[in-house]
Amino acid sequence: MDSSLLHDWPEPVVSVQSIAESGATLIPNKYVKLAADRPTAPGSSAGRELSIPIIDLGKLAGGVVDCRAVIRAISDACRDWGFFQVVNHGVDMELVKAVLEVWREFFKLPMEEKKKLANSPRTYEGYGSRLGVEKDSSLDWGDYFFLHLLPHCIKNFDKWPTVPGACREITEEYGRQMVNLCETVMKVLSMSLGFNVGFLKEKFGGEEIEACMRVNYYPKCPQPELTLGLSAHSDPGGLTVLLADDRVPGLQVRKGNAWVTVNPIPGALIINVGDQIQVLSNATYKSVEHRAVVNEAEERLSIAFFYNPKSDLPLEPVKELITQERPQLYRAMTFNEYRLYIRKKGPSGKTQVESLKAM
């Protein structure tokens, strides 16, 4: 499907925040999930906490032994979990506090102010409340703000908030530090796969990589057992760095047949590999389904940063990872073509990457 066809939403967009603040005691039917997809379905977490690997990136600056240990730990995490938390990651913690605060202030603005920055399915940039353009589809209990950061030529400052006043400056600096962190992780992943440090970044387009950010706002929900803040999906891009709300857990990761809740460590960042890393590594590393649950007593805000390949660059498994025992699993596709799937259907498990399998 051509992105030029994604002009507008199929139905009027209603912000979830406005529903939550109306005093409604029941959620509208369009937010009610099928029984098998609800947080209370069999196999869900029921309060269990998942201890995904915790990795100290500060050890990369140590000796050879420490560096090898970090590479091995990240490799094991990407093989076994697809998710890990990093500490001593080099991102300024005062900046982390500032970016959370400035976006909390944005979501407290009057609704008419936020709606001036409403987005469309063409680029998603701006303030929104749904993913996917299929009419009458199930909706998620969450609002968001989506921003392009790289390349600079597609960044639309007309869609960036001017209030709070420091929002642009803080967000851009946060984006720069996220790019640096992702480039460090890409070097580690390259080495863990047996390549030189710049291998994966070069496969992503070198200095022409793309980056974007989604600020997620999950209002209080009167019936959290019936809905989700964000439906199950794997991320379509390369790497995702999540700045989670460590006061209110909400991220759930699929582990086997169960959904379990991740408990964010204060000061840590959560990293997961996306579908493009799965494709390039010929499924040596796999993207993992995850979702967000909501809360009756507390609102929640998180910030997801996405490090993606150059959008018009065809990606397929690297030839060095294709063997007779492990043939090529995926056909080539550009990221621009690939992400149209989620822009049309919204979050839909791992059906997207599965559809890319070579015949």
C-alpha positions as a LaTeX table, in Angstrom:
\begin{tabular}{lrrr}
\hline
Residue & $x$ (\AA) & $y$ (\AA) & $z$ (\AA) \\
\hline
Met1 & 0.00 & 0.00 & 0.00 \\
Asp2 & 1.36 & 3.41 & $-0.99$ \\
Ser3 & 1.87 & 5.83 & 1.93 \\
Ser4 & 0.32 & 8.58 & $-0.20$ \\
Leu5 & $-3.03$ & 6.81 & 0.25 \\
Leu6 & $-2.89$ & 7.23 & 4.03 \\
His7 & $-4.48$ & 10.68 & 4.09 \\
Asp8 & $-6.78$ & 10.61 & 7.10 \\
Trp9 & $-8.25$ & 8.48 & 9.84 \\
Pro10 & $-11.31$ & 6.39 & 8.92 \\
Glu11 & $-13.35$ & 7.76 & 11.84 \\
Pro12 & $-13.28$ & 10.89 & 14.00 \\
Val13 & $-10.43$ & 10.63 & 16.51 \\
Val14 & $-11.40$ & 10.93 & 20.18 \\
Ser15 & $-8.59$ & 11.33 & 22.68 \\
Val16 & $-8.55$ & 8.72 & 25.42 \\
Gln17 & $-7.62$ & 11.42 & 27.93 \\
Ser18 & $-10.91$ & 13.23 & 27.24 \\
Ile19 & $-12.87$ & 10.01 & 27.86 \\
Ala20 & $-10.98$ & 9.35 & 31.09 \\
Glu21 & $-11.52$ & 12.90 & 32.34 \\
Ser22 & $-15.24$ & 12.83 & 31.53 \\
Gly23 & $-15.90$ & 10.70 & 34.59 \\
Ala24 & $-17.06$ & 7.69 & 32.57 \\
Thr25 & $-17.29$ & 4.51 & 34.62 \\
Leu26 & $-17.41$ & 2.21 & 31.59 \\
Ile27 & $-15.07$ & 2.23 & 28.61 \\
Pro28 & $-16.57$ & 2.47 & 25.09 \\
Asn29 & $-16.98$ & $-0.87$ & 23.31 \\
Lys30 & $-14.32$ & $-0.06$ & 20.72 \\
Tyr31 & $-11.67$ & $-0.25$ & 23.48 \\
Val32 & $-12.83$ & $-3.62$ & 24.81 \\
Lys33 & $-10.43$ & $-6.36$ & 23.70 \\
Leu34 & $-11.30$ & $-9.92$ & 22.78 \\
Ala35 & $-11.22$ & $-12.16$ & 25.84 \\
Ala36 & $-7.98$ & $-13.86$ & 24.71 \\
Asp37 & $-6.20$ & $-10.49$ & 24.41 \\
Arg38 & $-7.17$ & $-9.04$ & 27.79 \\
Pro39 & $-4.66$ & $-8.67$ & 30.63 \\
Thr40 & $-6.71$ & $-11.14$ & 32.70 \\
Ala41 & $-6.68$ & $-13.87$ & 30.02 \\
Pro42 & $-5.03$ & $-17.23$ & 30.84 \\
Gly43 & $-1.25$ & $-16.95$ & 30.51 \\
Ser44 & $-1.16$ & $-13.28$ & 31.57 \\
Ser45 & 1.11 & $-12.07$ & 34.32 \\
Ala46 & $-1.31$ & $-11.77$ & 37.24 \\
Gly47 & 1.24 & $-9.61$ & 39.04 \\
Arg48 & 4.43 & $-11.59$ & 38.30 \\
Glu49 & 7.48 & $-9.49$ & 37.66 \\
Leu50 & 9.99 & $-10.44$ & 35.00 \\
Ser51 & 13.64 & $-9.85$ & 35.74 \\
Ile52 & 14.93 & $-9.14$ & 32.28 \\
Pro53 & 18.74 & $-8.96$ & 32.14 \\
Ile54 & 20.36 & $-5.89$ & 33.69 \\
Ile55 & 23.57 & $-4.84$ & 31.93 \\
Asp56 & 26.14 & $-2.29$ & 33.11 \\
Leu57 & 27.31 & $-0.43$ & 30.01 \\
Gly58 & 29.91 & 1.41 & 32.07 \\
Lys59 & 32.03 & $-1.74$ & 31.92 \\
Leu60 & 32.60 & $-1.16$ & 28.19 \\
Ala61 & 35.14 & 1.47 & 29.24 \\
Gly62 & 37.00 & $-1.10$ & 31.36 \\
Gly63 & 39.48 & $-3.75$ & 30.35 \\
Val64 & 39.18 & $-6.46$ & 27.72 \\
Val65 & 37.62 & $-8.92$ & 30.15 \\
Asp66 & 34.87 & $-6.50$ & 31.19 \\
Cys67 & 34.18 & $-5.50$ & 27.59 \\
Arg68 & 33.86 & $-9.12$ & 26.50 \\
Ala69 & 31.53 & $-9.79$ & 29.41 \\
Val70 & 29.20 & $-6.96$ & 28.30 \\
Ile71 & 29.21 & $-8.17$ & 24.70 \\
Arg72 & 28.35 & $-11.70$ & 25.85 \\
Ala73 & 25.63 & $-10.43$ & 28.21 \\
Ile74 & 23.93 & $-8.36$ & 25.49 \\
Ser75 & 24.22 & $-11.23$ & 23.02 \\
Asp76 & 22.63 & $-13.64$ & 25.50 \\
Ala77 & 19.88 & $-11.13$ & 26.30 \\
Cys78 & 19.04 & $-10.65$ & 22.61 \\
Arg79 & 18.95 & $-14.40$ & 22.01 \\
Asp80 & 16.97 & $-15.35$ & 25.12 \\
Trp81 & 14.77 & $-12.34$ & 25.81 \\
Gly82 & 14.93 & $-9.68$ & 23.11 \\
Phe83 & 14.86 & $-7.16$ & 25.99 \\
Phe84 & 17.34 & $-5.92$ & 28.57 \\
Gln85 & 17.80 & $-2.97$ & 30.93 \\
Val86 & 20.97 & $-0.87$ & 30.88 \\
Val87 & 22.53 & 1.09 & 33.72 \\
Asn88 & 25.53 & 3.46 & 33.54 \\
His89 & 24.35 & 4.14 & 30.01 \\
Gly90 & 25.87 & 7.60 & 29.67 \\
Val91 & 22.58 & 9.47 & 29.23 \\
Asp92 & 22.38 & 12.56 & 31.46 \\
Met93 & 19.94 & 11.75 & 34.27 \\
Glu94 & 19.00 & 15.41 & 34.69 \\
Leu95 & 18.03 & 15.40 & 31.02 \\
Val96 & 15.96 & 12.25 & 31.60 \\
Lys97 & 14.05 & 13.99 & 34.39 \\
Ala98 & 13.58 & 17.08 & 32.25 \\
Val99 & 12.22 & 15.25 & 29.21 \\
Leu100 & 9.70 & 13.37 & 31.35 \\
Glu101 & 8.59 & 16.57 & 33.06 \\
Val102 & 8.23 & 18.62 & 29.89 \\
Trp103 & 6.05 & 15.96 & 28.25 \\
Arg104 & 3.93 & 15.52 & 31.38 \\
Glu105 & 3.31 & 19.27 & 31.18 \\
Phe106 & 2.31 & 18.94 & 27.54 \\
Phe107 & $-0.35$ & 16.34 & 28.28 \\
Lys108 & $-1.76$ & 18.59 & 31.00 \\
Leu109 & $-2.46$ & 21.34 & 28.44 \\
Pro110 & $-6.09$ & 22.06 & 27.48 \\
Met111 & $-7.40$ & 19.63 & 24.88 \\
Glu112 & $-7.96$ & 22.36 & 22.29 \\
Glu113 & $-4.24$ & 23.23 & 22.47 \\
Lys114 & $-3.13$ & 19.65 & 21.96 \\
Lys115 & $-5.57$ & 19.10 & 19.10 \\
Lys116 & $-3.93$ & 21.93 & 17.15 \\
Leu117 & $-1.07$ & 19.47 & 16.66 \\
Ala118 & $-3.24$ & 16.52 & 15.66 \\
Asn119 & $-1.51$ & 13.98 & 13.43 \\
Ser120 & $-2.53$ & 12.06 & 10.33 \\
Pro121 & $-1.67$ & 8.50 & 9.22 \\
Arg122 & 0.55 & 9.91 & 6.47 \\
Thr123 & 3.54 & 10.55 & 8.77 \\
Tyr124 & 2.10 & 10.10 & 12.31 \\
Glu125 & 3.97 & 13.23 & 13.40 \\
Gly126 & 2.02 & 15.09 & 16.06 \\
Tyr127 & $-0.64$ & 14.36 & 18.67 \\
Gly128 & $-2.69$ & 11.21 & 18.20 \\
Ser129 & $-4.83$ & 8.52 & 19.76 \\
Arg130 & $-4.86$ & 5.61 & 17.33 \\
Leu131 & $-2.68$ & 3.51 & 15.07 \\
Gly132 & $-3.90$ & 1.86 & 11.90 \\
Val133 & $-6.44$ & 3.05 & 9.34 \\
Glu134 & $-8.77$ & 0.05 & 9.25 \\
Lys135 & $-12.31$ & 1.15 & 10.07 \\
Asp136 & $-14.08$ & $-0.27$ & 13.14 \\
Ser137 & $-10.87$ & $-1.82$ & 14.48 \\
Ser138 & $-10.27$ & $-2.25$ & 18.21 \\
Leu139 & $-8.59$ & 0.80 & 19.78 \\
Asp140 & $-6.02$ & 1.10 & 22.57 \\
Trp141 & $-6.43$ & 3.05 & 25.81 \\
Gly142 & $-3.68$ & 5.59 & 25.22 \\
Asp143 & $-2.77$ & 8.88 & 23.56 \\
Tyr144 & 0.63 & 9.72 & 22.14 \\
Phe145 & 2.85 & 12.30 & 20.52 \\
Phe146 & 5.04 & 11.14 & 17.64 \\
Leu147 & 8.12 & 13.03 & 16.39 \\
His148 & 10.65 & 12.52 & 13.63 \\
Leu149 & 14.22 & 13.33 & 14.72 \\
Leu150 & 16.37 & 12.06 & 11.84 \\
Pro151 & 16.92 & 12.76 & 9.03 \\
His152 & 16.51 & 16.48 & 9.63 \\
Cys153 & 14.85 & 16.98 & 6.24 \\
Ile154 & 11.68 & 15.15 & 7.30 \\
Lys155 & 11.40 & 16.76 & 10.74 \\
Asn156 & 8.35 & 19.01 & 10.78 \\
Phe157 & 8.74 & 21.66 & 13.49 \\
Asp158 & 5.21 & 22.87 & 12.73 \\
Lys159 & 4.09 & 19.69 & 14.52 \\
Trp160 & 6.35 & 20.20 & 17.55 \\
Pro161 & 4.87 & 21.80 & 20.66 \\
Thr162 & 5.82 & 25.39 & 21.43 \\
Val163 & 4.42 & 24.96 & 24.96 \\
Pro164 & 6.08 & 24.10 & 27.27 \\
Gly165 & 8.71 & 26.48 & 26.03 \\
Ala166 & 11.70 & 24.19 & 26.61 \\
Cys167 & 10.11 & 21.18 & 24.93 \\
Arg168 & 11.93 & 21.45 & 21.60 \\
Glu169 & 15.39 & 22.04 & 23.08 \\
Ile170 & 15.07 & 19.26 & 25.68 \\
Thr171 & 13.61 & 16.76 & 23.21 \\
Glu172 & 16.31 & 17.37 & 20.61 \\
Glu173 & 19.12 & 16.93 & 23.15 \\
Tyr174 & 17.45 & 13.77 & 24.46 \\
Gly175 & 17.29 & 12.48 & 20.87 \\
Arg176 & 21.00 & 13.17 & 20.34 \\
Gln177 & 21.93 & 11.23 & 23.46 \\
Met178 & 19.63 & 8.37 & 22.46 \\
Val179 & 21.36 & 8.13 & 19.06 \\
Asn180 & 24.73 & 7.89 & 20.84 \\
Leu181 & 23.43 & 5.13 & 23.10 \\
Cys182 & 21.96 & 3.16 & 20.19 \\
Glu183 & 25.20 & 3.45 & 18.24 \\
Thr184 & 27.03 & 1.95 & 21.21 \\
Val185 & 24.59 & $-0.96$ & 21.34 \\
Met186 & 24.85 & $-1.45$ & 17.55 \\
Lys187 & 28.64 & $-1.73$ & 17.90 \\
Val188 & 28.23 & $-4.37$ & 20.59 \\
Leu189 & 25.70 & $-6.30$ & 18.49 \\
Ser190 & 28.03 & $-6.14$ & 15.49 \\
Met191 & 30.90 & $-7.61$ & 17.51 \\
Ser192 & 28.65 & $-10.25$ & 19.07 \\
Leu193 & 27.74 & $-11.46$ & 15.57 \\
Gly194 & 31.42 & $-11.67$ & 14.61 \\
Phe195 & 31.70 & $-8.46$ & 12.57 \\
Asn196 & 33.60 & $-5.20$ & 12.94 \\
Val197 & 32.10 & $-2.52$ & 15.18 \\
Gly198 & 30.55 & $-0.48$ & 12.38 \\
Phe199 & 28.97 & $-3.37$ & 10.48 \\
Leu200 & 25.31 & $-3.09$ & 11.52 \\
Lys201 & 25.26 & 0.69 & 11.40 \\
Glu202 & 26.58 & 0.54 & 7.85 \\
Lys203 & 23.84 & $-1.96$ & 6.95 \\
Phe204 & 21.34 & 0.53 & 8.37 \\
Gly205 & 22.62 & 3.27 & 6.04 \\
Gly206 & 25.62 & 4.67 & 7.93 \\
Glu207 & 25.14 & 8.35 & 8.71 \\
Glu208 & 21.73 & 8.26 & 7.00 \\
Ile209 & 20.00 & 6.24 & 9.72 \\
Glu210 & 16.56 & 7.41 & 10.83 \\
Ala211 & 15.26 & 8.12 & 14.31 \\
Cys212 & 11.89 & 8.98 & 15.79 \\
Met213 & 10.24 & 9.18 & 19.17 \\
Arg214 & 6.83 & 8.36 & 20.59 \\
Val215 & 5.67 & 9.81 & 23.91 \\
Asn216 & 2.98 & 7.50 & 25.32 \\
Tyr217 & 0.34 & 8.79 & 27.71 \\
Tyr218 & $-1.91$ & 6.21 & 29.37 \\
Pro219 & $-4.75$ & 7.86 & 31.34 \\
Lys220 & $-6.47$ & 6.20 & 34.27 \\
Cys221 & $-8.90$ & 3.55 & 33.08 \\
Pro222 & $-12.16$ & 2.57 & 34.84 \\
Gln223 & $-11.98$ & $-1.00$ & 33.43 \\
Pro224 & $-8.29$ & $-1.87$ & 32.96 \\
Glu225 & $-9.06$ & $-5.59$ & 32.91 \\
Leu226 & $-10.89$ & $-5.21$ & 29.58 \\
Thr227 & $-8.41$ & $-3.22$ & 27.50 \\
Leu228 & $-4.77$ & $-2.46$ & 26.76 \\
Gly229 & $-2.78$ & 0.76 & 26.56 \\
Leu230 & $-0.93$ & $-0.63$ & 23.55 \\
Ser231 & $-1.78$ & $-3.92$ & 21.89 \\
Ala232 & 0.73 & $-6.73$ & 21.47 \\
His233 & 3.33 & $-6.12$ & 18.78 \\
Ser234 & 7.00 & $-6.37$ & 17.95 \\
Asp235 & 8.69 & $-3.12$ & 16.96 \\
Pro236 & 9.10 & $-2.79$ & 13.18 \\
Gly237 & 12.41 & $-0.89$ & 13.32 \\
Gly238 & 15.94 & $-1.56$ & 14.52 \\
Leu239 & 16.40 & $-0.74$ & 18.21 \\
Thr240 & 13.96 & 0.73 & 20.73 \\
Val241 & 15.02 & 2.50 & 23.92 \\
Leu242 & 12.18 & 2.90 & 26.40 \\
Leu243 & 12.22 & 5.44 & 29.18 \\
Ala244 & 9.60 & 3.85 & 31.40 \\
Asp245 & 7.63 & 5.29 & 34.30 \\
Asp246 & 9.33 & 3.51 & 37.20 \\
Arg247 & 6.48 & 4.50 & 39.55 \\
Val248 & 3.76 & 2.63 & 37.63 \\
Pro249 & 4.76 & $-0.62$ & 35.86 \\
Gly250 & 2.91 & $-1.25$ & 32.62 \\
Leu251 & 5.22 & $-2.93$ & 30.09 \\
Gln252 & 4.55 & $-6.62$ & 29.56 \\
Val253 & 6.79 & $-8.92$ & 27.54 \\
Arg254 & 5.85 & $-12.26$ & 26.06 \\
Lys255 & 8.01 & $-15.02$ & 27.48 \\
Gly256 & 7.02 & $-18.34$ & 25.97 \\
Asn257 & 3.25 & $-18.54$ & 26.23 \\
Ala258 & 2.96 & $-16.12$ & 29.16 \\
Trp259 & 2.73 & $-12.36$ & 29.56 \\
Val260 & 4.76 & $-11.05$ & 32.46 \\
Thr261 & 5.29 & $-7.52$ & 33.77 \\
Val262 & 8.68 & $-5.79$ & 33.57 \\
Asn263 & 9.70 & $-3.88$ & 36.68 \\
Pro264 & 11.74 & $-0.83$ & 35.55 \\
Ile265 & 14.80 & 0.02 & 37.63 \\
Pro266 & 15.03 & 3.71 & 38.55 \\
Gly267 & 17.65 & 5.35 & 36.33 \\
Ala268 & 17.78 & 2.45 & 33.88 \\
Leu269 & 16.67 & 2.37 & 30.25 \\
Ile270 & 14.94 & $-0.61$ & 28.63 \\
Ile271 & 16.25 & $-1.70$ & 25.22 \\
Asn272 & 14.75 & $-4.17$ & 22.79 \\
Val273 & 15.64 & $-5.32$ & 19.31 \\
Gly274 & 13.15 & $-4.72$ & 16.51 \\
Asp275 & 12.17 & $-6.64$ & 13.40 \\
Gln276 & 14.98 & $-5.18$ & 11.27 \\
Ile277 & 17.64 & $-6.65$ & 13.57 \\
Gln278 & 15.82 & $-9.98$ & 13.38 \\
Val279 & 15.90 & $-9.77$ & 9.59 \\
Leu280 & 19.56 & $-8.69$ & 9.28 \\
Ser281 & 20.72 & $-11.34$ & 11.77 \\
Asn282 & 18.68 & $-14.04$ & 10.00 \\
Ala283 & 16.80 & $-14.53$ & 13.31 \\
Thr284 & 19.95 & $-15.00$ & 15.40 \\
Tyr285 & 18.39 & $-12.21$ & 17.45 \\
Lys286 & 14.60 & $-12.04$ & 17.56 \\
Ser287 & 12.24 & $-9.17$ & 18.20 \\
Val288 & 9.80 & $-10.00$ & 20.98 \\
Glu289 & 6.12 & $-9.22$ & 21.37 \\
His290 & 5.28 & $-6.72$ & 24.08 \\
Arg291 & 2.29 & $-4.66$ & 25.14 \\
Ala292 & 1.23 & $-2.04$ & 27.68 \\
Val293 & $-1.43$ & $-2.48$ & 30.36 \\
Val294 & $-3.29$ & 0.37 & 32.03 \\
Asn295 & $-4.18$ & 1.26 & 35.58 \\
Glu296 & $-7.36$ & 2.30 & 37.37 \\
Ala297 & $-5.61$ & 4.43 & 39.99 \\
Glu298 & $-2.63$ & 5.93 & 38.16 \\
Glu299 & $-1.89$ & 7.55 & 34.83 \\
Arg300 & 1.41 & 6.63 & 33.19 \\
Leu301 & 3.82 & 8.24 & 30.74 \\
Ser302 & 6.69 & 6.61 & 28.86 \\
Ile303 & 8.96 & 7.66 & 26.01 \\
Ala304 & 10.03 & 5.25 & 23.28 \\
Phe305 & 12.97 & 6.19 & 21.04 \\
Phe306 & 13.29 & 4.28 & 17.76 \\
Tyr307 & 16.62 & 3.83 & 15.93 \\
Asn308 & 15.77 & 2.73 & 12.39 \\
Pro309 & 17.44 & 1.99 & 9.06 \\
Lys310 & 17.42 & 4.42 & 6.15 \\
Ser311 & 13.88 & 4.11 & 4.87 \\
Asp312 & 14.60 & 3.40 & 1.17 \\
Leu313 & 17.43 & 0.91 & 1.74 \\
Pro314 & 16.47 & $-2.74$ & 1.04 \\
Leu315 & 17.30 & $-4.96$ & 4.03 \\
Glu316 & 17.71 & $-8.73$ & 4.07 \\
Pro317 & 19.76 & $-11.24$ & 6.08 \\
Val318 & 23.49 & $-10.61$ & 5.78 \\
Lys319 & 25.14 & $-13.26$ & 3.62 \\
Glu320 & 27.67 & $-14.23$ & 6.30 \\
Leu321 & 24.81 & $-15.48$ & 8.52 \\
Ile322 & 23.23 & $-17.62$ & 5.79 \\
Thr323 & 24.37 & $-21.24$ & 5.78 \\
Gln324 & 23.17 & $-24.57$ & 4.45 \\
Glu325 & 21.93 & $-25.39$ & 7.93 \\
Arg326 & 20.38 & $-21.92$ & 8.32 \\
Pro327 & 19.12 & $-20.74$ & 4.92 \\
Gln328 & 17.92 & $-17.20$ & 4.25 \\
Leu329 & 14.73 & $-16.70$ & 6.26 \\
Tyr330 & 13.53 & $-13.33$ & 4.95 \\
Arg331 & 13.20 & $-11.61$ & 1.62 \\
Ala332 & 14.48 & $-8.08$ & 1.02 \\
Met333 & 12.26 & $-5.08$ & 1.74 \\
Thr334 & 12.82 & $-1.41$ & 2.49 \\
Phe335 & 11.82 & $-0.07$ & 5.88 \\
Asn336 & 9.53 & 2.42 & 4.14 \\
Glu337 & 7.59 & $-0.49$ & 2.65 \\
Tyr338 & 7.79 & $-2.53$ & 5.82 \\
Arg339 & 6.32 & 0.02 & 8.22 \\
Leu340 & 3.23 & 0.54 & 6.04 \\
Tyr341 & 1.94 & $-2.69$ & 7.54 \\
Ile342 & 1.60 & $-1.28$ & 11.06 \\
Arg343 & 0.38 & 2.05 & 9.70 \\
Lys344 & $-2.49$ & 0.21 & 8.04 \\
Lys345 & $-3.32$ & $-2.49$ & 10.58 \\
Gly346 & $-1.98$ & $-1.06$ & 13.84 \\
Pro347 & $-0.19$ & $-3.29$ & 16.38 \\
Ser348 & $-0.70$ & $-6.94$ & 15.41 \\
Gly349 & 1.68 & $-9.29$ & 17.17 \\
Lys350 & 4.48 & $-10.69$ & 15.02 \\
Thr351 & 2.38 & $-11.16$ & 11.90 \\
Gln352 & 4.36 & $-8.45$ & 10.12 \\
Val353 & 7.81 & $-10.03$ & 10.31 \\
Glu354 & 6.31 & $-13.48$ & 9.75 \\
Ser355 & 4.82 & $-12.22$ & 6.49 \\
Leu356 & 8.33 & $-11.35$ & 5.30 \\
Lys357 & 9.59 & $-14.94$ & 5.39 \\
Ala358 & 11.26 & $-16.14$ & 2.22 \\
Met359 & 9.24 & $-18.70$ & 0.32 \\
\hline
\end{tabular}
